[in-house]
Short mmCIF file of C-alpha atoms in Angstrom, two decimals:
data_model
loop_
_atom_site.label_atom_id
_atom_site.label_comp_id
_atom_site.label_asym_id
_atom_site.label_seq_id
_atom_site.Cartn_x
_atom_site.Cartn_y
_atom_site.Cartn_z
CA UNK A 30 8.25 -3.47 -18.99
CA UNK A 31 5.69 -4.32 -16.16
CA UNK A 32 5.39 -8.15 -15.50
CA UNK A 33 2.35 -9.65 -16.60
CA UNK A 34 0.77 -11.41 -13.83
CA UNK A 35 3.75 -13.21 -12.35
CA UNK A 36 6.63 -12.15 -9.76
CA UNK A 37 9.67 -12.60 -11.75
CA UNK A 38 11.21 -9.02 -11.85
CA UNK A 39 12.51 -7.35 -14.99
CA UNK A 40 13.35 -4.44 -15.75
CA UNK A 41 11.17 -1.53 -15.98
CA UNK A 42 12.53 -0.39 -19.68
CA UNK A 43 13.97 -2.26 -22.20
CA UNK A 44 16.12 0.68 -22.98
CA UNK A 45 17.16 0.26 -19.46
CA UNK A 46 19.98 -2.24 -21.12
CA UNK A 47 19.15 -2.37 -24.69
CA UNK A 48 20.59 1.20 -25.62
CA UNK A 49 22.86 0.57 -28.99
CA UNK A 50 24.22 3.88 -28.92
CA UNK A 51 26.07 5.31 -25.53
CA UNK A 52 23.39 8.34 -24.62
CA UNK A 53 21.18 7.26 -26.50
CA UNK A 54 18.19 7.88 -23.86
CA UNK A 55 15.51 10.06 -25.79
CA UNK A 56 12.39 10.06 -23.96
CA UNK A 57 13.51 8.48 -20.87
CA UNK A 58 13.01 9.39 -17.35
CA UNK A 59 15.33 12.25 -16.29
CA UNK A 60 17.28 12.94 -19.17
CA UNK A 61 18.37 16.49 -19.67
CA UNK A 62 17.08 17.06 -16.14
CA UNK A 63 20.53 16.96 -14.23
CA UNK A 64 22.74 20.76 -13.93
CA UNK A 65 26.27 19.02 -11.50
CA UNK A 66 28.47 16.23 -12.76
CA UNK A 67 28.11 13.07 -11.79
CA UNK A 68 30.11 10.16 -12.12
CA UNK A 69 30.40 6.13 -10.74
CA UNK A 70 32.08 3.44 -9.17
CA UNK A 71 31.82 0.13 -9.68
CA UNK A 72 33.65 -1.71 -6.90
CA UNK A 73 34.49 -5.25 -8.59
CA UNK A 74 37.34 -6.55 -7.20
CA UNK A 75 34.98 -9.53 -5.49
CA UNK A 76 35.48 -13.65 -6.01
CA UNK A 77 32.64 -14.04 -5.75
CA UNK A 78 32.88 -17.51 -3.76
CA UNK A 79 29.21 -17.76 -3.16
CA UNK A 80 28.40 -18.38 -7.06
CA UNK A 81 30.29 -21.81 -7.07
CA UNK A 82 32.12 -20.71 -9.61
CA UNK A 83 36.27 -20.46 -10.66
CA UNK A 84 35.22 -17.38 -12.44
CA UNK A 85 34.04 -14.08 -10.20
CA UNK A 86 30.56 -13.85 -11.08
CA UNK A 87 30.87 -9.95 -12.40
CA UNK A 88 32.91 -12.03 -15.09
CA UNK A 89 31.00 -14.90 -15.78
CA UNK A 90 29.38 -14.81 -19.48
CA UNK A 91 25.56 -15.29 -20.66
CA UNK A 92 24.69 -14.16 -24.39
CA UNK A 93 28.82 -13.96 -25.19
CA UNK A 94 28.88 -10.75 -22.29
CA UNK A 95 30.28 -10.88 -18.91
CA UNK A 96 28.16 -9.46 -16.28
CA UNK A 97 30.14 -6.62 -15.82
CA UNK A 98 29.57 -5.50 -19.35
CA UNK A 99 25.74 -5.26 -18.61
CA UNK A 100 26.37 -2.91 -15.56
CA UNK A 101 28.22 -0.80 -17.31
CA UNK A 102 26.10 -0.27 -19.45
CA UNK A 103 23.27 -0.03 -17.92
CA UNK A 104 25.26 3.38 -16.60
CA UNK A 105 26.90 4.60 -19.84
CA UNK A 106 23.82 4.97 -21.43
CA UNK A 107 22.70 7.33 -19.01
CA UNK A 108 24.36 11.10 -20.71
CA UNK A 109 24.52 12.55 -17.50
CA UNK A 110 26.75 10.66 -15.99
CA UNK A 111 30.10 11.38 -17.13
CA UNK A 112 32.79 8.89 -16.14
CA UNK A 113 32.65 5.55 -14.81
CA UNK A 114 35.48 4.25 -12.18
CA UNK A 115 35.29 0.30 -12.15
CA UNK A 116 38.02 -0.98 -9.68
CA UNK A 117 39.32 -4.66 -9.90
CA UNK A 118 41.83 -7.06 -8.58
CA UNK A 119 45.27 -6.81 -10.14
CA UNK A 120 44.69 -10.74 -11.35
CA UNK A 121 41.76 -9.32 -13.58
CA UNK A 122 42.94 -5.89 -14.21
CA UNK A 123 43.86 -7.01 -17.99
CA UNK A 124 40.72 -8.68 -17.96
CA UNK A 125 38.93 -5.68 -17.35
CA UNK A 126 40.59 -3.51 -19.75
CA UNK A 127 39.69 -5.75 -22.62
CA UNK A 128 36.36 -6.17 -21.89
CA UNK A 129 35.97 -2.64 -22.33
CA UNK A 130 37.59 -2.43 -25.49
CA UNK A 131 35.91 -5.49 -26.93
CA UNK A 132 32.37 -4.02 -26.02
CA UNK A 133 33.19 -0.34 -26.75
CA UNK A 134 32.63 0.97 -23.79
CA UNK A 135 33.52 5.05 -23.74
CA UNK A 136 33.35 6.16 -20.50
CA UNK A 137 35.09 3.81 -18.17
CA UNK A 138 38.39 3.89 -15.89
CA UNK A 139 39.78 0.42 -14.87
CA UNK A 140 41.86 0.96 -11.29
CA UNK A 141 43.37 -1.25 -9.49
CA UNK A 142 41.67 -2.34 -6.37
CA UNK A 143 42.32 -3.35 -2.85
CA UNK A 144 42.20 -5.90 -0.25
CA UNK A 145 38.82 -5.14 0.82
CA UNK A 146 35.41 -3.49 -0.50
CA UNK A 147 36.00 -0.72 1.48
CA UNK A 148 39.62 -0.23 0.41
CA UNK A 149 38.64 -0.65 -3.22
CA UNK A 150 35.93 1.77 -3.17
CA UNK A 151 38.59 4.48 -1.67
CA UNK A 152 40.97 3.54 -4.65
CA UNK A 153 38.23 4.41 -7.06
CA UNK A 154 37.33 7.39 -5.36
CA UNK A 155 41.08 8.39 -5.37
CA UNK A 156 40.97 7.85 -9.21
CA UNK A 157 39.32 11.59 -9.38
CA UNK A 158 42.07 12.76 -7.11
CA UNK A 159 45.55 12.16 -9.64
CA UNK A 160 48.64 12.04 -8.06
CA UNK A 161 51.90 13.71 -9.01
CA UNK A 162 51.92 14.35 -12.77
CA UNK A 163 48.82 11.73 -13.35
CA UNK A 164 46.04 13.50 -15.13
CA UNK A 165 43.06 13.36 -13.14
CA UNK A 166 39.39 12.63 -14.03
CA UNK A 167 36.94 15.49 -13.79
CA UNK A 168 36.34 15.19 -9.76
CA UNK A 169 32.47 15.52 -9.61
CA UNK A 170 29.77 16.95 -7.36
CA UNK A 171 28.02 13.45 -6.81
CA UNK A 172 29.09 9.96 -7.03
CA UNK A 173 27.17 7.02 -7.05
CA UNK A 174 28.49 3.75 -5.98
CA UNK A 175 27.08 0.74 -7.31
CA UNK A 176 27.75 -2.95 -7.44
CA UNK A 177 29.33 -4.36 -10.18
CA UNK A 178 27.36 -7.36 -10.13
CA UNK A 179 23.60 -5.49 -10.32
CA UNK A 180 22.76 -4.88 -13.94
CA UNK A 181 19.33 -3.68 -13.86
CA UNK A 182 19.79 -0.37 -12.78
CA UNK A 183 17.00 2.01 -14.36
CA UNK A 184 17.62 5.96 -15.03
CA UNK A 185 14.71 7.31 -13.46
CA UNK A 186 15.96 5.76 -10.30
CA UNK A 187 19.18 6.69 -10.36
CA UNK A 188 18.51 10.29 -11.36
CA UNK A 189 16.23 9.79 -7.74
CA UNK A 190 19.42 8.84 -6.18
CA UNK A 191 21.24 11.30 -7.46
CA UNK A 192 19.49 14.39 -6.78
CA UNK A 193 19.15 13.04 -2.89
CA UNK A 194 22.54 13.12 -2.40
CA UNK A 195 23.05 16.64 -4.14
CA UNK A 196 20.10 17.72 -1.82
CA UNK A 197 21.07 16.02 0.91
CA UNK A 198 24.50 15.21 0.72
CA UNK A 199 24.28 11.19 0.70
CA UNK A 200 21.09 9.04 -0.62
CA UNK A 201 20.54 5.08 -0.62
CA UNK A 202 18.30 2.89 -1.66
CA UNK A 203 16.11 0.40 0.55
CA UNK A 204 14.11 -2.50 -0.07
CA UNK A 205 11.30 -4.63 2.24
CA UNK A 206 12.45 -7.21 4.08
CA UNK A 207 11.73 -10.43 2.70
CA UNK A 208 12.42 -12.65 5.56
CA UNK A 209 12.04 -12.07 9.43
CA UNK A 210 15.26 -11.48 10.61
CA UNK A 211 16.16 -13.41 14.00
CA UNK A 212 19.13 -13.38 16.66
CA UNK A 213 20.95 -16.54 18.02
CA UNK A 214 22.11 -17.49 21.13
CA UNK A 215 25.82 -18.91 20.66
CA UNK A 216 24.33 -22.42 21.60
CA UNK A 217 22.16 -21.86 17.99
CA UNK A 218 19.17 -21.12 20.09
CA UNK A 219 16.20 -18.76 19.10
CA UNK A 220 17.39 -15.54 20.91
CA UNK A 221 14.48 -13.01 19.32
CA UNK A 222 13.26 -11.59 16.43
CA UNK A 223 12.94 -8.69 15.19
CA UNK A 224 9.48 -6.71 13.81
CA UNK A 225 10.19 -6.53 10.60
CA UNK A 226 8.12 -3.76 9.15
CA UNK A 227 10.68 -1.14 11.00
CA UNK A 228 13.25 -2.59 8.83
CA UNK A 229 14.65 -2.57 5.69
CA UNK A 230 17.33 -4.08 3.34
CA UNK A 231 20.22 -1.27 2.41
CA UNK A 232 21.06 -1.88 -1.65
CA UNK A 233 22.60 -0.36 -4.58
CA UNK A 234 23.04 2.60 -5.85
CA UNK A 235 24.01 4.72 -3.23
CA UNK A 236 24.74 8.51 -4.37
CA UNK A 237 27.19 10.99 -1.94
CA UNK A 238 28.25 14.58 -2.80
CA UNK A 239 31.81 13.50 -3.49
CA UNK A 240 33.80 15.77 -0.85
CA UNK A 241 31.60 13.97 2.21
CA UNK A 242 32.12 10.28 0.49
CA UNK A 243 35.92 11.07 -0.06
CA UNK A 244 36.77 12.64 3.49
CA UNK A 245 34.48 9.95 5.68
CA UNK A 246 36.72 7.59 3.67
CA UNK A 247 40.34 9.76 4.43
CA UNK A 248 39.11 9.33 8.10
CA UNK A 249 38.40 5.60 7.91
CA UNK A 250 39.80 3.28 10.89
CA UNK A 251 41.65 0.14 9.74
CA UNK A 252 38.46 -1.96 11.48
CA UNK A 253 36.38 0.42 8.89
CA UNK A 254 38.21 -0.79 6.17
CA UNK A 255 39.00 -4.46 6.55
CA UNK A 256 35.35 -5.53 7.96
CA UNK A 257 33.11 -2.62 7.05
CA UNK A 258 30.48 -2.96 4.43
CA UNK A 259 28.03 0.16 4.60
CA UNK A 260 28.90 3.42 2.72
CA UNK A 261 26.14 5.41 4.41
CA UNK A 262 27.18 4.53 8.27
CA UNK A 263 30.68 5.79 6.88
CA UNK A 264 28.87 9.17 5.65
CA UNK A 265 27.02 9.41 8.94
CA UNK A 266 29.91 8.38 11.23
CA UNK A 267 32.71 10.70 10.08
CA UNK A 268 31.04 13.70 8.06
CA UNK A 269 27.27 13.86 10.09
CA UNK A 270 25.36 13.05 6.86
CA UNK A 271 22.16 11.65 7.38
CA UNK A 272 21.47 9.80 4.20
CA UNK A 273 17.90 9.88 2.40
CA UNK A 274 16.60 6.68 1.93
CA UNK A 275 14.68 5.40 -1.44
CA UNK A 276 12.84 2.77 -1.68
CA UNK A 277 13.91 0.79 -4.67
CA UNK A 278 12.06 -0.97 -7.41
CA UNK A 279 12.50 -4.93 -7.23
CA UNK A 280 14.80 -4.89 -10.39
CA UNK A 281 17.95 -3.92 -8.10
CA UNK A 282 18.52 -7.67 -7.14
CA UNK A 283 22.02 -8.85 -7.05
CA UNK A 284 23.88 -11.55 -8.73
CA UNK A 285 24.62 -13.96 -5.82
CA UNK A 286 24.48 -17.29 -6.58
CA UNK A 287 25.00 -19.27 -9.70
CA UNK A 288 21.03 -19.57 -10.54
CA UNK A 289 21.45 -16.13 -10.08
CA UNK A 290 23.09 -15.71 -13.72
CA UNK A 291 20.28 -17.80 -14.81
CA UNK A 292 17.45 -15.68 -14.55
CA UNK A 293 20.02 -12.54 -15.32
CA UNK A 294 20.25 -14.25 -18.98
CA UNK A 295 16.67 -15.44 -18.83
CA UNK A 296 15.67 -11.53 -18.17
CA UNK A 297 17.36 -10.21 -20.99
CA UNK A 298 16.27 -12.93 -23.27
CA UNK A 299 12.77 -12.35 -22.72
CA UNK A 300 13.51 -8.06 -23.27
CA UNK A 301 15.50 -9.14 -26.74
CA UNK A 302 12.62 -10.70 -27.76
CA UNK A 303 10.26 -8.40 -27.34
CA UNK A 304 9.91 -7.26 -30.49
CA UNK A 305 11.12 -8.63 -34.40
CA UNK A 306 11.18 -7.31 -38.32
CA UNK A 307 10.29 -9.23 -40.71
CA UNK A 308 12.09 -8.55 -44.01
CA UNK A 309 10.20 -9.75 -47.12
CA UNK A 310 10.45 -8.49 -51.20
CA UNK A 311 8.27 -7.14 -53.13
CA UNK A 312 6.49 -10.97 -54.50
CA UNK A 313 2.92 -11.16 -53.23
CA UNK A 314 3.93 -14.47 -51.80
CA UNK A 315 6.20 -13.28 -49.57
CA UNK A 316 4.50 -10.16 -48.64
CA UNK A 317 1.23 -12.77 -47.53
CA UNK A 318 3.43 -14.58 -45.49
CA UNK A 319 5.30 -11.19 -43.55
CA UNK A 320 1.42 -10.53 -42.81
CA UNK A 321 0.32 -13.56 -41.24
CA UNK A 322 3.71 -13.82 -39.37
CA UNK A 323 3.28 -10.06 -38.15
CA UNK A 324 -0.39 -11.13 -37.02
CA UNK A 325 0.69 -14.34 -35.70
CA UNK A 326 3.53 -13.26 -33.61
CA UNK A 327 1.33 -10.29 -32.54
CA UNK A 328 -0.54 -12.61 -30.75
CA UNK A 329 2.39 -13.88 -28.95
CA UNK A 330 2.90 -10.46 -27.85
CA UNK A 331 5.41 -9.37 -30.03
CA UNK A 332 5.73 -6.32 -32.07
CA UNK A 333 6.08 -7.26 -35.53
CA UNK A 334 7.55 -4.65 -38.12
CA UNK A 335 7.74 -5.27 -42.19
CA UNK A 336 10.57 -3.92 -43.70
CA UNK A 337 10.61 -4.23 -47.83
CA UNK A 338 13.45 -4.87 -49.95
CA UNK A 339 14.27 -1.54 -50.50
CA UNK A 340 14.24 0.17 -47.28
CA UNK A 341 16.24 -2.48 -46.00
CA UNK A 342 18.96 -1.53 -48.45
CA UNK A 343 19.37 1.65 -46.43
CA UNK A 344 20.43 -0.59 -43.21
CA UNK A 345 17.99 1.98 -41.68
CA UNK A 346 15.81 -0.83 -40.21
CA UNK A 347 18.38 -2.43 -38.17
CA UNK A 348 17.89 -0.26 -34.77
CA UNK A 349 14.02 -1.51 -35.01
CA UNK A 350 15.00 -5.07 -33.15
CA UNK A 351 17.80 -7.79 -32.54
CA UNK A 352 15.28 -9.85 -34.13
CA UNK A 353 15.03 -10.46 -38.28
CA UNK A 354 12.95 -13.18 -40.27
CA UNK A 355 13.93 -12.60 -44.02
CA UNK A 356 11.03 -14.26 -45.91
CA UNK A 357 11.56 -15.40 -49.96
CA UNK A 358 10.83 -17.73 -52.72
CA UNK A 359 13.74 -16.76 -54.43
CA UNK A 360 16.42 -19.62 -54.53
CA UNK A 361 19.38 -17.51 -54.53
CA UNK A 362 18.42 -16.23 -50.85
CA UNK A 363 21.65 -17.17 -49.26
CA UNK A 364 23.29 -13.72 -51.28
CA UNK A 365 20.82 -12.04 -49.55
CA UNK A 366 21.42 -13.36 -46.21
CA UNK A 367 25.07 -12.67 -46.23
CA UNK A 368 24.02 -9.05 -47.44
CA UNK A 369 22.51 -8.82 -44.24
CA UNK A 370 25.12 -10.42 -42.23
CA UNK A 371 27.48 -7.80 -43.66
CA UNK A 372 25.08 -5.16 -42.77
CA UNK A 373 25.11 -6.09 -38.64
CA UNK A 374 28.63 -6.71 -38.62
CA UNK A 375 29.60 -2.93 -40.72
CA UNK A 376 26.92 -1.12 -38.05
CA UNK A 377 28.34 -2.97 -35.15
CA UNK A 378 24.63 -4.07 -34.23
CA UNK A 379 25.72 -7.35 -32.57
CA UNK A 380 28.75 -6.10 -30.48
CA UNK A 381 26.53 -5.76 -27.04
CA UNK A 382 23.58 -8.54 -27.82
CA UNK A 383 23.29 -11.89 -30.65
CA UNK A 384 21.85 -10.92 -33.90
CA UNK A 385 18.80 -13.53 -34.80
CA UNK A 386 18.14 -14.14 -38.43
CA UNK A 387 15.69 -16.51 -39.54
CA UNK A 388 15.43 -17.31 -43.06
CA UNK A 389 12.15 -18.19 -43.58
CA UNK A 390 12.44 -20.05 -47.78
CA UNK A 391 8.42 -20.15 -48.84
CA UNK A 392 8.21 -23.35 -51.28
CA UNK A 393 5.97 -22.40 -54.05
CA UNK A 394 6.89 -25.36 -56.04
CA UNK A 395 4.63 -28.61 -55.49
CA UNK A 396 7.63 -29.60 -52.86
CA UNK A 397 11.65 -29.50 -52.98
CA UNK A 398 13.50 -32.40 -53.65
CA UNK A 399 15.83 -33.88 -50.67
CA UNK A 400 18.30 -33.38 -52.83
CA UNK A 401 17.37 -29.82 -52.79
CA UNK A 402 16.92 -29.64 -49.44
CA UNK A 403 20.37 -31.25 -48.54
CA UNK A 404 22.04 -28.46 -50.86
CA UNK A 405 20.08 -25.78 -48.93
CA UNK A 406 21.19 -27.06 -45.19
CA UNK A 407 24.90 -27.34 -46.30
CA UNK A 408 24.54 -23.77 -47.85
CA UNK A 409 23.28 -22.28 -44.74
CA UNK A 410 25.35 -24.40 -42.60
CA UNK A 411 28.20 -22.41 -44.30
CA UNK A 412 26.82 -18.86 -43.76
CA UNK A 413 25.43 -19.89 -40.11
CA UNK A 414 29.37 -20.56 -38.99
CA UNK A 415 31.38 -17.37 -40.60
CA UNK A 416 27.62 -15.43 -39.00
CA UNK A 417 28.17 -17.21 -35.29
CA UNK A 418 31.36 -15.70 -35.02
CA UNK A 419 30.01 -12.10 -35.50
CA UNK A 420 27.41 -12.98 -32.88
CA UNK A 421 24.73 -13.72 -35.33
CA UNK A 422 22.58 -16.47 -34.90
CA UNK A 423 21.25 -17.68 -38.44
CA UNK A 424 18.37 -20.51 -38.42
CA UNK A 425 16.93 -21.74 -41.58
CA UNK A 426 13.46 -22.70 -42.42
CA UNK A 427 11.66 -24.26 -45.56
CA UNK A 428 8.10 -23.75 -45.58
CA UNK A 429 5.98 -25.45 -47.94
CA UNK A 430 3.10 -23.41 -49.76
CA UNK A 431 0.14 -25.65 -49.11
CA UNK A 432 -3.15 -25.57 -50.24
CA UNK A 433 -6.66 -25.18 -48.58
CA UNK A 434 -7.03 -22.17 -46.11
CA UNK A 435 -7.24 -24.09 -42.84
CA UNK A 436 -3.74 -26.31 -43.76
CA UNK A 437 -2.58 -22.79 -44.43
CA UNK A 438 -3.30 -21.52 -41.26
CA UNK A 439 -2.10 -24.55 -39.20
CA UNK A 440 1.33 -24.36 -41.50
CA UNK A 441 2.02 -20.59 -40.64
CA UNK A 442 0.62 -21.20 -37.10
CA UNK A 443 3.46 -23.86 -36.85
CA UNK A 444 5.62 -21.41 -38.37
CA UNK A 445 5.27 -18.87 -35.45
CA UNK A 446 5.48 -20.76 -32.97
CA UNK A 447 9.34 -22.03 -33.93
CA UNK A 448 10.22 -18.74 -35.03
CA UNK A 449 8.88 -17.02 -31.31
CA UNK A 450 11.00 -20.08 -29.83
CA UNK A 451 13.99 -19.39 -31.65
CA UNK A 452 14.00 -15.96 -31.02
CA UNK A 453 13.71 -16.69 -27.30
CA UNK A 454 15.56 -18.87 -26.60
CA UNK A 455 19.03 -17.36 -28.88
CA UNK A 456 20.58 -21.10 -28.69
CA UNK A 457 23.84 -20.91 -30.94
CA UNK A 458 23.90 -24.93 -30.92
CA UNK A 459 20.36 -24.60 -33.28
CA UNK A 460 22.63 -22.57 -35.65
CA UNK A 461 22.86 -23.32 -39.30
CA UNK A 462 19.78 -25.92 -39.26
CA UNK A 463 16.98 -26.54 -41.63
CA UNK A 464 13.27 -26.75 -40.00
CA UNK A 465 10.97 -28.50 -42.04
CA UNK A 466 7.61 -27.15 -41.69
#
């Protein structure tokens, strides 16, 4: 996904964290394309004191998921890469181990960490090793260390990362300098500055044949471990690798600061809502309405499938989207709602993201009671709660059938434009509600 005409930076793909199924990469950059095993650590033993925040920031939620869930994800998806190593403090190692069973994730290790990056990095490293009658993971040819706290990782870059450091023996990745970086005097004096277009920023992932990574870290100094910081001087200083450098798209920011997990949620919020299926019978009512929605919503820039009755009885439609407007006239729609609601929750579809389902109720009759209407909102208020705890965000809607082509318009135009902001914004407090339109 390129931005449109702004400088926020996204992700590339939304399949770059939007996989459902572990592998599940067809048609991506690099798949198929790597012939030695790879595998990863995830150093995330951090406290991340900069964020503000009791919680580490690799464990702070947005959209029900802690951060660290993204990340791995963003590498499990990826079929070449075998094994994942993610190393923690011992205060979060149980933590750790249930956020991988909660989310489902296959290929991951949790190890206990040490004192220091450095130190914790060598622990996970040591996790391919086994000791004694421990049963070792598959040692690989490359490794790729990442931070736990970077989630937008994209394939096609790491597969550039990679098959540097099978090439070369160690690879990194580089960014521009933003800022011009500047020496002090100890008084807090201008000393001088430096020209920053010789420079660049050293970030995440960085990829090492594993034998140089493992034995520039067996030859480590204690000064190495308790104040180092850069994998590739270790590479360099201990085993003569010269590391490739890669320059990086703008996606591989880091979670720093508290505003930070703002725009991390914001990002994926915006991908999620990308695209939407509107499920509709077979009454000609209903199927007018899916169209002018689909157009509608097309001109918000968002894809717009219509799924009938019928094929949705297959559950085949639910990989389409994390997005689902069920349009009717029929009065009993809360049975079919709860159909649906037992369809996400049997596939599993809202384990890694929130479900949204709108119902969207078309009023054919001159205009429901409040009595009606009253009955309606307690009905859905009822679903909506047993639905939030699966992680499925049910709104409800009531849209009157007007008359006259241009109060038509305006009512389905309204229509859109709540359903787009629903969709985008995912806020569980909106849950169980009845819009008026």
């Amino acid at each position: 996904m390129e931005p449109k005409g702004d400088n926020i930076d996204r992700p590339l793909h939304p399949a770059g964290f939007m996989t459902c199924e572990t592998g599940s990469n067809e048609g991506l950059p690099g798949c198929g394309s790597i012939d030695f095993t790879v595998a990863v650590v995830l150093p995330a033993g951090g406290s991340g004191e900069r964020t503000g925040l009791l919680t580490p920031k690799q464990f702070c939620k947005f959209l029900n998921r802690p951060l660290i869930s993204y990340t791995i994800q963003a590498f499990e998806r990826v079929a070449w890469i075998e094994n994942i190593v993610v190393v923690v403090a011992k205060d979060n190692l149980d933590l750790m181990v249930n956020i991988v069973q909660q989310f489902g994730h296959k290929k991951v290790t949790v190890v206990l960490g040490g004192s220091t990056r450095h130190r914790s990095i060598f622990k996970g490293l040591q996790a391919f090793q086994g000791r004694g009658d421990e049963s070792p993971l598959t040692k690989p040819k490359v490794v790729i260390i990442h931070d736990a706290v970077r989630p937008f990782v994209e394939e096609d870059f790491l597969l550039k990362i990679a098959v540097a450091a099978r090439e070369q023996g160690a690879s990194g990745a580089i960014r521009p300098l933003v800022s011009t970086v500047i020496a002090t005097t100890s008084e807090g004096y201008l000393d001088h500055s430096l020209e920053r277009v010789k420079y660049r920023a050293s970030e995440m992932p960085q990829g090492f044949m594993y034998d140089i990574i493992y034995q520039a870290y067996v030859q480590c100094s204690e000064a190495d471990f308790e104040f180092g910081t850069e994998c590739l001087h270790l590479a360099l200083q201990y085993c003569g690798t010269n590391a490739k450098l890669i320059e990086g798209p703008s996606t591989l920011w880091k979670v720093t600061y508290k505003r930070d997990l703002f725009a991390a949620e914001s990002i994926i919020k915006e991908t999620l809502s990308q695209a939407a299926c509107v499920v509709t019978g077979v009454c000609a009512e209903s199927t007018q309405l899916a169209h002018a929605l689909q157009k509608r919503l097309g001109a918000l820039d968002m894809q717009v499938d219509i799924i009938s009755t019928l094929l949705r009885s297959t559950g085949k439609f639910i990989s389409k989207s994390w997005n689902f407007i069920h349009v009717t006239v029929s009065n009993s729609c809360l049975e079919d709602v709860q159909e649906l609601v037992r369809t996400f929750e049997e596939s599993g579809h809202a384990v890694l993201y929130p479900v949204v389902l709108i119902l969207v109720q078309l009023d054919v009759s001159e205009q429901s009671s409040a009595s009606e209407r009253m009955a309606m909102l307690g009905a859905i208020r009822d679903v909506a709660t047993e639905a939030r705890r699966r992680n499925i965000l049910l709104y409800g809607i009531l849209l009157n059938h007007v008359q006259g082509a241009e109060k038509w318009q305006e009512a389905v135009e309204n229509l859109s434009q709540i359903t787009a902001a629903l969709i985008k914004e995912r806020n569980p407090a909106l849950t169980g509600q009845l819009l008026w339109v």
